[in-house]
Amino acid sequence: MTEIKKQRTDFQAARPTNVGIKGIEVYIPSQYVSEAELEKYDGVSQGKYTIGLGQTNMSFVNDREDIYSIEYPVVDGHFSLTCYVKALDQVYKAYSKKAIARGLVQEPISDEACNVLKHFDYNVFHVPTCKLVTKSYGRLLYNDFRGNPSLYPDVDQSLATLDYEKSLVDKSVEKLFVNVAKPHHATRVAPSLNVPTNTGNMYTGSVYASLASLLSYVDQEQLQGKRIGMFSYGSGLAASLFSLVVRGDISDIVSKLDIDNKLQSRECLTPQQYEAAIELREKAHLQKSFKPTGSIDHLRAGTYYLTEIDDKFRRSYSTKE
């Protein structure tokens, strides 16, 4: 019995190391609409989508590409954005405590701040909009500033003790730390946004699409041994912050992702065509005994597409030849 217990203890102690991602697939619809053209079509001010949201293009589908969970989300504007920022703050504190306790942090700022610029080489986020990601990276640096104001001696030191709730909505703090973070953002965050800025919000999948973007647009050798912070968020709400370290050859992952080709080979459609596709989706919403009518001409070979929903909501699919 003693020997069995010893074997079991030895087995439990020998946890596997370097367990991680060996492959990623990101599906990108083969049609998109220009956000600049959409601004004109919607009659909004120039830059509302392209600057205000940080979006360049938006992928979309008709009733053939069978997505379901993203239909008609209900969003409570600024309250939803505040929840996102609060969640980021809390998981950064929780992550820092764990990472420090495990000896992963070389130069912690405090018990609740692991030091963003020293600990992470890159940061990837859930992406409602690319502009929110830019603000959120600055928010992480603000968290470090609150832990040790001397990190940024040129910043008004009284901002470190600003009431927490006020700090969530204070535009001067937000703008200030977006500027503080700007040079770091260009190399540590921006490559992860090449996909989101060209596809729009992928909801749950956005953080992993952003990871795929980072792996695709940063040189493989430059990524070796680097730590990537991953912020995952769901507006229910639930959130987590974890990190990955790149080890070994990732060329096969990047090659199979084929991100740049998927983006460049898409067809740009007009806002009117985008609107027509959305109308098809509206008609398909929650329907049974339904046959989609959208074209499959734009689908890439090998793409699964919806052919029918029967009277019991069972779905049938075919594959584009």
mmCIF file of C-alpha atoms in Angstrom:
data_model
loop_
_atom_site.group_PDB
_atom_site.id
_atom_site.type_symbol
_atom_site.label_atom_id
_atom_site.label_comp_id
_atom_site.label_asym_id
_atom_site.label_seq_id
_atom_site.Cartn_x
_atom_site.Cartn_y
_atom_site.Cartn_z
ATOM 1 C CA MET A 1 0.000 0.000 0.000
ATOM 2 C CA THR A 2 2.843 2.382 0.888
ATOM 3 C CA GLU A 3 4.499 1.700 -2.466
ATOM 4 C CA ILE A 4 1.253 2.365 -4.332
ATOM 5 C CA LYS A 5 0.831 5.676 -2.519
ATOM 6 C CA LYS A 6 4.412 6.639 -3.328
ATOM 7 C CA GLN A 7 3.924 5.819 -7.015
ATOM 8 C CA ARG A 8 0.752 7.873 -7.081
ATOM 9 C CA THR A 9 2.486 10.825 -5.423
ATOM 10 C CA ASP A 10 5.380 10.615 -7.889
ATOM 11 C CA PHE A 11 2.926 10.512 -10.781
ATOM 12 C CA GLN A 12 1.045 13.561 -9.534
ATOM 13 C CA ALA A 13 4.280 15.502 -9.018
ATOM 14 C CA ALA A 14 5.475 14.860 -12.575
ATOM 15 C CA ARG A 15 3.141 17.281 -14.300
ATOM 16 C CA PRO A 16 3.647 17.635 -18.058
ATOM 17 C CA THR A 17 5.474 20.730 -19.207
ATOM 18 C CA ASN A 18 5.125 22.926 -22.282
ATOM 19 C CA VAL A 19 1.587 21.735 -22.987
ATOM 20 C CA GLY A 20 0.033 24.077 -25.498
ATOM 21 C CA ILE A 21 -1.197 24.881 -28.987
ATOM 22 C CA LYS A 22 0.049 22.830 -31.923
ATOM 23 C CA GLY A 23 -2.363 24.132 -34.534
ATOM 24 C CA ILE A 24 -4.957 26.882 -35.080
ATOM 25 C CA GLU A 25 -7.659 27.340 -37.685
ATOM 26 C CA VAL A 26 -9.379 30.669 -38.267
ATOM 27 C CA TYR A 27 -12.316 30.885 -40.652
ATOM 28 C CA ILE A 28 -12.541 34.233 -42.425
ATOM 29 C CA PRO A 29 -15.572 34.829 -44.693
ATOM 30 C CA SER A 30 -14.562 35.530 -48.255
ATOM 31 C CA GLN A 31 -16.512 38.771 -48.582
ATOM 32 C CA TYR A 32 -16.275 42.054 -46.731
ATOM 33 C CA VAL A 33 -17.446 45.642 -46.758
ATOM 34 C CA SER A 34 -15.197 48.684 -46.413
ATOM 35 C CA GLU A 35 -15.849 50.586 -43.193
ATOM 36 C CA ALA A 36 -15.040 53.861 -44.986
ATOM 37 C CA GLU A 37 -17.712 53.116 -47.613
ATOM 38 C CA LEU A 38 -20.112 52.065 -44.868
ATOM 39 C CA GLU A 39 -19.621 55.436 -43.168
ATOM 40 C CA LYS A 40 -20.738 57.172 -46.375
ATOM 41 C CA TYR A 41 -23.677 54.808 -46.869
ATOM 42 C CA ASP A 42 -24.884 55.158 -43.276
ATOM 43 C CA GLY A 43 -24.550 58.935 -43.439
ATOM 44 C CA VAL A 44 -22.289 59.169 -40.380
ATOM 45 C CA SER A 45 -19.263 61.393 -39.922
ATOM 46 C CA GLN A 46 -16.040 60.395 -41.652
ATOM 47 C CA GLY A 47 -13.917 58.384 -39.230
ATOM 48 C CA LYS A 48 -16.772 57.213 -36.999
ATOM 49 C CA TYR A 49 -16.011 53.562 -37.776
ATOM 50 C CA THR A 50 -12.462 53.757 -39.126
ATOM 51 C CA ILE A 51 -11.090 55.946 -36.330
ATOM 52 C CA GLY A 52 -13.728 55.780 -33.594
ATOM 53 C CA LEU A 53 -13.800 51.981 -33.654
ATOM 54 C CA GLY A 54 -10.399 51.414 -35.239
ATOM 55 C CA GLN A 55 -11.918 49.227 -37.949
ATOM 56 C CA THR A 56 -10.833 49.060 -41.605
ATOM 57 C CA ASN A 57 -13.073 46.371 -43.115
ATOM 58 C CA MET A 58 -15.830 44.075 -41.865
ATOM 59 C CA SER A 59 -16.382 40.483 -42.951
ATOM 60 C CA PHE A 60 -19.965 39.302 -43.268
ATOM 61 C CA VAL A 61 -21.979 36.259 -44.297
ATOM 62 C CA ASN A 62 -25.403 35.507 -45.773
ATOM 63 C CA ASP A 63 -27.763 32.700 -44.721
ATOM 64 C CA ARG A 64 -25.406 29.987 -46.022
ATOM 65 C CA GLU A 65 -22.541 30.309 -43.543
ATOM 66 C CA ASP A 66 -24.317 28.963 -40.514
ATOM 67 C CA ILE A 67 -23.432 31.005 -37.475
ATOM 68 C CA TYR A 68 -25.936 31.412 -34.687
ATOM 69 C CA SER A 69 -24.671 32.725 -31.369
ATOM 70 C CA ILE A 70 -23.718 36.211 -32.581
ATOM 71 C CA GLU A 71 -27.164 37.110 -33.848
ATOM 72 C CA TYR A 72 -28.709 40.274 -32.425
ATOM 73 C CA PRO A 73 -26.718 40.816 -29.236
ATOM 74 C CA VAL A 74 -28.158 43.343 -26.794
ATOM 75 C CA VAL A 75 -25.499 45.826 -25.711
ATOM 76 C CA ASP A 76 -25.814 48.401 -22.931
ATOM 77 C CA GLY A 77 -23.392 50.948 -24.373
ATOM 78 C CA HIS A 78 -21.000 52.604 -21.957
ATOM 79 C CA PHE A 79 -21.950 50.266 -19.104
ATOM 80 C CA SER A 80 -20.752 47.324 -21.211
ATOM 81 C CA LEU A 81 -17.417 49.060 -21.876
ATOM 82 C CA THR A 82 -16.970 49.790 -18.166
ATOM 83 C CA CYS A 83 -17.572 46.104 -17.382
ATOM 84 C CA TYR A 84 -14.841 45.184 -19.859
ATOM 85 C CA VAL A 85 -12.319 47.524 -18.230
ATOM 86 C CA LYS A 86 -13.263 46.409 -14.704
ATOM 87 C CA ALA A 87 -12.824 42.787 -15.717
ATOM 88 C CA LEU A 88 -9.411 43.570 -17.217
ATOM 89 C CA ASP A 89 -8.310 45.245 -13.982
ATOM 90 C CA GLN A 90 -9.458 42.347 -11.816
ATOM 91 C CA VAL A 91 -7.923 39.561 -13.865
ATOM 92 C CA TYR A 92 -4.638 41.464 -14.126
ATOM 93 C CA LYS A 93 -4.515 41.576 -10.325
ATOM 94 C CA ALA A 94 -5.407 37.885 -10.033
ATOM 95 C CA TYR A 95 -2.867 36.863 -12.689
ATOM 96 C CA SER A 96 -0.143 38.972 -11.059
ATOM 97 C CA LYS A 97 -0.673 37.357 -7.656
ATOM 98 C CA LYS A 98 -0.412 33.855 -9.138
ATOM 99 C CA ALA A 99 2.551 34.615 -11.397
ATOM 100 C CA ILE A 100 4.476 36.280 -8.564
ATOM 101 C CA ALA A 101 3.709 33.382 -6.198
ATOM 102 C CA ARG A 102 5.060 30.920 -8.764
ATOM 103 C CA GLY A 103 8.275 32.843 -9.267
ATOM 104 C CA LEU A 104 7.507 33.811 -12.864
ATOM 105 C CA VAL A 105 7.918 37.545 -12.325
ATOM 106 C CA GLN A 106 11.391 39.066 -12.119
ATOM 107 C CA GLU A 107 10.523 42.689 -11.316
ATOM 108 C CA PRO A 108 7.019 42.947 -9.813
ATOM 109 C CA ILE A 109 5.662 46.404 -9.137
ATOM 110 C CA SER A 110 3.437 45.298 -6.263
ATOM 111 C CA ASP A 111 1.635 42.182 -5.053
ATOM 112 C CA GLU A 112 -1.093 42.913 -7.610
ATOM 113 C CA ALA A 113 0.937 44.243 -10.523
ATOM 114 C CA CYS A 114 3.435 41.983 -12.251
ATOM 115 C CA ASN A 115 4.825 44.793 -14.456
ATOM 116 C CA VAL A 116 3.282 44.673 -17.925
ATOM 117 C CA LEU A 117 6.293 45.896 -19.894
ATOM 118 C CA LYS A 118 8.781 43.632 -18.096
ATOM 119 C CA HIS A 119 6.685 40.473 -17.785
ATOM 120 C CA PHE A 120 4.840 40.344 -21.125
ATOM 121 C CA ASP A 121 6.507 40.648 -24.499
ATOM 122 C CA TYR A 122 3.178 40.843 -26.340
ATOM 123 C CA ASN A 123 -0.445 41.288 -25.296
ATOM 124 C CA VAL A 124 -3.515 39.919 -27.047
ATOM 125 C CA PHE A 125 -7.085 40.891 -26.177
ATOM 126 C CA HIS A 126 -10.710 40.033 -26.752
ATOM 127 C CA VAL A 127 -11.632 42.543 -29.474
ATOM 128 C CA PRO A 128 -15.081 44.185 -29.419
ATOM 129 C CA THR A 129 -13.371 46.990 -31.355
ATOM 130 C CA CYS A 130 -9.702 47.635 -32.063
ATOM 131 C CA LYS A 131 -9.989 51.056 -30.434
ATOM 132 C CA LEU A 132 -11.055 49.443 -27.145
ATOM 133 C CA VAL A 133 -7.993 47.181 -27.272
ATOM 134 C CA THR A 134 -5.733 50.229 -27.679
ATOM 135 C CA LYS A 135 -7.369 51.838 -24.658
ATOM 136 C CA SER A 136 -7.147 48.605 -22.674
ATOM 137 C CA TYR A 137 -3.406 48.247 -23.191
ATOM 138 C CA GLY A 138 -3.023 51.746 -21.812
ATOM 139 C CA ARG A 139 -5.246 50.704 -18.912
ATOM 140 C CA LEU A 140 -2.833 47.910 -18.002
ATOM 141 C CA LEU A 141 -0.021 50.452 -17.774
ATOM 142 C CA TYR A 142 -2.260 52.631 -15.613
ATOM 143 C CA ASN A 143 -2.658 49.662 -13.263
ATOM 144 C CA ASP A 144 1.131 49.520 -12.944
ATOM 145 C CA PHE A 145 1.225 53.271 -12.373
ATOM 146 C CA ARG A 146 -1.259 52.945 -9.517
ATOM 147 C CA GLY A 147 1.020 50.331 -7.988
ATOM 148 C CA ASN A 148 4.144 52.483 -8.357
ATOM 149 C CA PRO A 149 3.697 56.077 -9.598
ATOM 150 C CA SER A 150 7.462 56.593 -9.897
ATOM 151 C CA LEU A 151 7.400 54.391 -13.015
ATOM 152 C CA TYR A 152 6.124 57.413 -14.924
ATOM 153 C CA PRO A 153 7.606 60.510 -13.247
ATOM 154 C CA ASP A 154 6.285 62.818 -15.997
ATOM 155 C CA VAL A 155 2.688 61.819 -15.267
ATOM 156 C CA ASP A 156 0.655 63.739 -12.681
ATOM 157 C CA GLN A 157 1.300 61.620 -9.583
ATOM 158 C CA SER A 158 -2.103 62.426 -8.051
ATOM 159 C CA LEU A 159 -3.747 60.273 -10.731
ATOM 160 C CA ALA A 160 -2.374 57.187 -8.965
ATOM 161 C CA THR A 161 -4.765 57.783 -6.063
ATOM 162 C CA LEU A 162 -7.770 58.806 -8.149
ATOM 163 C CA ASP A 163 -10.966 57.162 -6.924
ATOM 164 C CA TYR A 164 -11.140 53.777 -8.664
ATOM 165 C CA GLU A 165 -14.705 54.139 -9.953
ATOM 166 C CA LYS A 166 -13.902 57.579 -11.333
ATOM 167 C CA SER A 167 -10.791 56.224 -13.029
ATOM 168 C CA LEU A 168 -12.964 53.871 -15.088
ATOM 169 C CA VAL A 169 -14.693 56.748 -16.864
ATOM 170 C CA ASP A 170 -12.084 59.496 -16.653
ATOM 171 C CA LYS A 171 -11.281 60.368 -20.271
ATOM 172 C CA SER A 172 -8.136 62.323 -19.382
ATOM 173 C CA VAL A 173 -6.625 59.231 -17.695
ATOM 174 C CA GLU A 174 -7.638 57.076 -20.639
ATOM 175 C CA LYS A 175 -6.132 59.447 -23.224
ATOM 176 C CA LEU A 176 -2.971 59.988 -21.190
ATOM 177 C CA PHE A 177 -2.152 56.291 -20.867
ATOM 178 C CA VAL A 178 -3.048 55.536 -24.472
ATOM 179 C CA ASN A 179 -0.265 58.007 -25.305
ATOM 180 C CA VAL A 180 2.087 56.497 -22.695
ATOM 181 C CA ALA A 181 1.472 53.058 -24.197
ATOM 182 C CA LYS A 182 1.661 54.168 -27.844
ATOM 183 C CA PRO A 183 5.293 53.221 -28.658
ATOM 184 C CA HIS A 184 4.909 49.840 -26.941
ATOM 185 C CA HIS A 185 1.521 49.222 -28.536
ATOM 186 C CA ALA A 186 3.017 49.568 -32.015
ATOM 187 C CA THR A 187 5.221 46.486 -31.598
ATOM 188 C CA ARG A 188 3.563 44.506 -28.805
ATOM 189 C CA VAL A 189 -0.152 44.789 -29.624
ATOM 190 C CA ALA A 190 -0.699 46.171 -33.137
ATOM 191 C CA PRO A 191 0.357 42.972 -35.003
ATOM 192 C CA SER A 192 -2.445 41.108 -33.212
ATOM 193 C CA LEU A 193 -4.980 43.586 -34.617
ATOM 194 C CA ASN A 194 -4.264 43.020 -38.321
ATOM 195 C CA VAL A 195 -6.992 40.389 -38.461
ATOM 196 C CA PRO A 196 -9.611 42.082 -36.224
ATOM 197 C CA THR A 197 -9.352 45.444 -37.983
ATOM 198 C CA ASN A 198 -10.081 43.667 -41.272
ATOM 199 C CA THR A 199 -12.836 41.328 -40.092
ATOM 200 C CA GLY A 200 -14.731 43.021 -37.274
ATOM 201 C CA ASN A 201 -15.806 41.482 -33.985
ATOM 202 C CA MET A 202 -15.584 37.675 -33.837
ATOM 203 C CA TYR A 203 -16.995 37.603 -30.305
ATOM 204 C CA THR A 204 -15.698 34.500 -28.447
ATOM 205 C CA GLY A 205 -13.135 33.693 -31.124
ATOM 206 C CA SER A 206 -11.630 37.179 -31.297
ATOM 207 C CA VAL A 207 -8.827 36.619 -28.771
ATOM 208 C CA TYR A 208 -7.641 33.509 -30.633
ATOM 209 C CA ALA A 209 -7.974 35.187 -34.025
ATOM 210 C CA SER A 210 -5.805 37.933 -32.568
ATOM 211 C CA LEU A 211 -3.260 35.338 -31.454
ATOM 212 C CA ALA A 212 -3.255 33.931 -34.987
ATOM 213 C CA SER A 213 -2.709 37.460 -36.277
ATOM 214 C CA LEU A 214 0.245 38.000 -33.945
ATOM 215 C CA LEU A 215 1.877 34.714 -34.963
ATOM 216 C CA SER A 216 1.352 35.569 -38.630
ATOM 217 C CA TYR A 217 2.657 39.139 -38.603
ATOM 218 C CA VAL A 218 5.650 38.906 -36.252
ATOM 219 C CA ASP A 219 8.806 37.146 -37.401
ATOM 220 C CA GLN A 220 9.009 33.612 -36.001
ATOM 221 C CA GLU A 221 12.539 34.042 -34.649
ATOM 222 C CA GLN A 222 11.498 37.206 -32.866
ATOM 223 C CA LEU A 223 8.718 35.291 -31.084
ATOM 224 C CA GLN A 224 10.890 32.476 -29.735
ATOM 225 C CA GLY A 225 10.803 32.310 -25.941
ATOM 226 C CA LYS A 226 8.518 35.339 -25.725
ATOM 227 C CA ARG A 227 5.561 35.567 -23.349
ATOM 228 C CA ILE A 228 2.153 36.525 -24.749
ATOM 229 C CA GLY A 229 -0.528 37.800 -22.380
ATOM 230 C CA MET A 230 -4.019 36.620 -23.405
ATOM 231 C CA PHE A 231 -7.100 38.494 -22.143
ATOM 232 C CA SER A 232 -10.298 36.552 -22.796
ATOM 233 C CA TYR A 233 -13.682 38.120 -22.054
ATOM 234 C CA GLY A 234 -17.363 37.306 -22.328
ATOM 235 C CA SER A 235 -19.900 40.002 -21.604
ATOM 236 C CA GLY A 236 -21.983 37.753 -19.358
ATOM 237 C CA LEU A 237 -19.603 38.589 -17.721
ATOM 238 C CA ALA A 238 -16.607 36.290 -17.295
ATOM 239 C CA ALA A 239 -12.955 37.004 -17.983
ATOM 240 C CA SER A 240 -9.517 35.460 -17.678
ATOM 241 C CA LEU A 241 -5.914 36.472 -18.198
ATOM 242 C CA PHE A 242 -3.334 33.825 -18.952
ATOM 243 C CA SER A 243 -0.056 33.723 -20.801
ATOM 244 C CA LEU A 244 1.631 31.598 -23.434
ATOM 245 C CA VAL A 245 5.316 31.204 -24.231
ATOM 246 C CA VAL A 246 6.376 30.466 -27.813
ATOM 247 C CA ARG A 247 8.672 27.444 -27.957
ATOM 248 C CA GLY A 248 9.962 25.712 -31.067
ATOM 249 C CA ASP A 249 9.090 25.892 -34.735
ATOM 250 C CA ILE A 250 5.715 27.528 -35.456
ATOM 251 C CA SER A 251 6.148 27.769 -39.236
ATOM 252 C CA ASP A 252 3.657 24.936 -39.823
ATOM 253 C CA ILE A 253 1.028 26.708 -37.722
ATOM 254 C CA VAL A 254 1.557 29.970 -39.596
ATOM 255 C CA SER A 255 1.621 28.272 -43.003
ATOM 256 C CA LYS A 256 -1.659 26.453 -42.433
ATOM 257 C CA LEU A 257 -3.300 29.582 -41.048
ATOM 258 C CA ASP A 258 -2.519 31.340 -44.356
ATOM 259 C CA ILE A 259 -3.936 34.530 -42.830
ATOM 260 C CA ASP A 260 -2.610 37.092 -45.276
ATOM 261 C CA ASN A 261 -3.856 35.139 -48.296
ATOM 262 C CA LYS A 262 -7.303 34.707 -46.720
ATOM 263 C CA LEU A 263 -7.562 38.453 -46.155
ATOM 264 C CA GLN A 264 -6.156 39.524 -49.517
ATOM 265 C CA SER A 265 -8.199 37.075 -51.597
ATOM 266 C CA ARG A 266 -11.577 38.250 -50.275
ATOM 267 C CA GLU A 267 -14.067 40.124 -52.434
ATOM 268 C CA CYS A 268 -15.028 43.658 -51.420
ATOM 269 C CA LEU A 269 -18.778 44.140 -51.771
ATOM 270 C CA THR A 270 -20.846 47.307 -51.587
ATOM 271 C CA PRO A 271 -22.782 48.469 -48.531
ATOM 272 C CA GLN A 272 -25.967 47.662 -50.456
ATOM 273 C CA GLN A 273 -24.815 44.070 -50.958
ATOM 274 C CA TYR A 274 -23.875 43.872 -47.285
ATOM 275 C CA GLU A 275 -27.338 45.055 -46.315
ATOM 276 C CA ALA A 276 -28.974 42.492 -48.619
ATOM 277 C CA ALA A 277 -26.967 39.693 -46.984
ATOM 278 C CA ILE A 278 -28.010 40.879 -43.525
ATOM 279 C CA GLU A 279 -31.654 40.866 -44.624
ATOM 280 C CA LEU A 280 -31.288 37.195 -45.615
ATOM 281 C CA ARG A 281 -29.967 36.463 -42.132
ATOM 282 C CA GLU A 282 -32.897 38.302 -40.557
ATOM 283 C CA LYS A 283 -35.342 36.144 -42.493
ATOM 284 C CA ALA A 284 -33.505 32.978 -41.417
ATOM 285 C CA HIS A 285 -33.426 33.860 -37.708
ATOM 286 C CA LEU A 286 -34.986 31.110 -35.526
ATOM 287 C CA GLN A 287 -36.653 29.510 -38.558
ATOM 288 C CA LYS A 288 -37.464 25.815 -39.015
ATOM 289 C CA SER A 289 -38.580 24.024 -42.199
ATOM 290 C CA PHE A 290 -36.278 26.494 -43.901
ATOM 291 C CA LYS A 291 -34.080 26.434 -47.001
ATOM 292 C CA PRO A 292 -31.502 29.232 -47.392
ATOM 293 C CA THR A 293 -31.422 31.169 -50.647
ATOM 294 C CA GLY A 294 -28.087 32.986 -50.451
ATOM 295 C CA SER A 295 -25.465 32.458 -53.131
ATOM 296 C CA ILE A 296 -22.606 30.043 -52.512
ATOM 297 C CA ASP A 297 -20.511 31.398 -55.380
ATOM 298 C CA HIS A 298 -18.299 33.404 -53.038
ATOM 299 C CA LEU A 299 -17.464 30.451 -50.783
ATOM 300 C CA ARG A 300 -13.991 28.952 -50.966
ATOM 301 C CA ALA A 301 -13.630 25.319 -52.012
ATOM 302 C CA GLY A 302 -14.027 23.006 -49.031
ATOM 303 C CA THR A 303 -16.292 25.372 -47.086
ATOM 304 C CA TYR A 304 -19.267 23.806 -45.305
ATOM 305 C CA TYR A 305 -22.551 25.587 -45.937
ATOM 306 C CA LEU A 306 -26.139 25.242 -44.760
ATOM 307 C CA THR A 307 -28.602 23.534 -47.121
ATOM 308 C CA GLU A 308 -31.677 23.044 -44.949
ATOM 309 C CA ILE A 309 -33.230 23.281 -41.467
ATOM 310 C CA ASP A 310 -36.011 20.725 -40.993
ATOM 311 C CA ASP A 311 -39.177 20.931 -38.888
ATOM 312 C CA LYS A 312 -37.253 19.780 -35.793
ATOM 313 C CA PHE A 313 -34.526 22.380 -36.264
ATOM 314 C CA ARG A 314 -32.038 19.754 -37.467
ATOM 315 C CA ARG A 315 -29.484 21.251 -39.811
ATOM 316 C CA SER A 316 -28.112 19.747 -43.023
ATOM 317 C CA TYR A 317 -24.882 20.826 -44.691
ATOM 318 C CA SER A 318 -22.939 20.364 -47.882
ATOM 319 C CA THR A 319 -19.389 21.214 -48.935
ATOM 320 C CA LYS A 320 -18.429 23.676 -51.662
ATOM 321 C CA GLU A 321 -16.676 21.786 -54.455
#
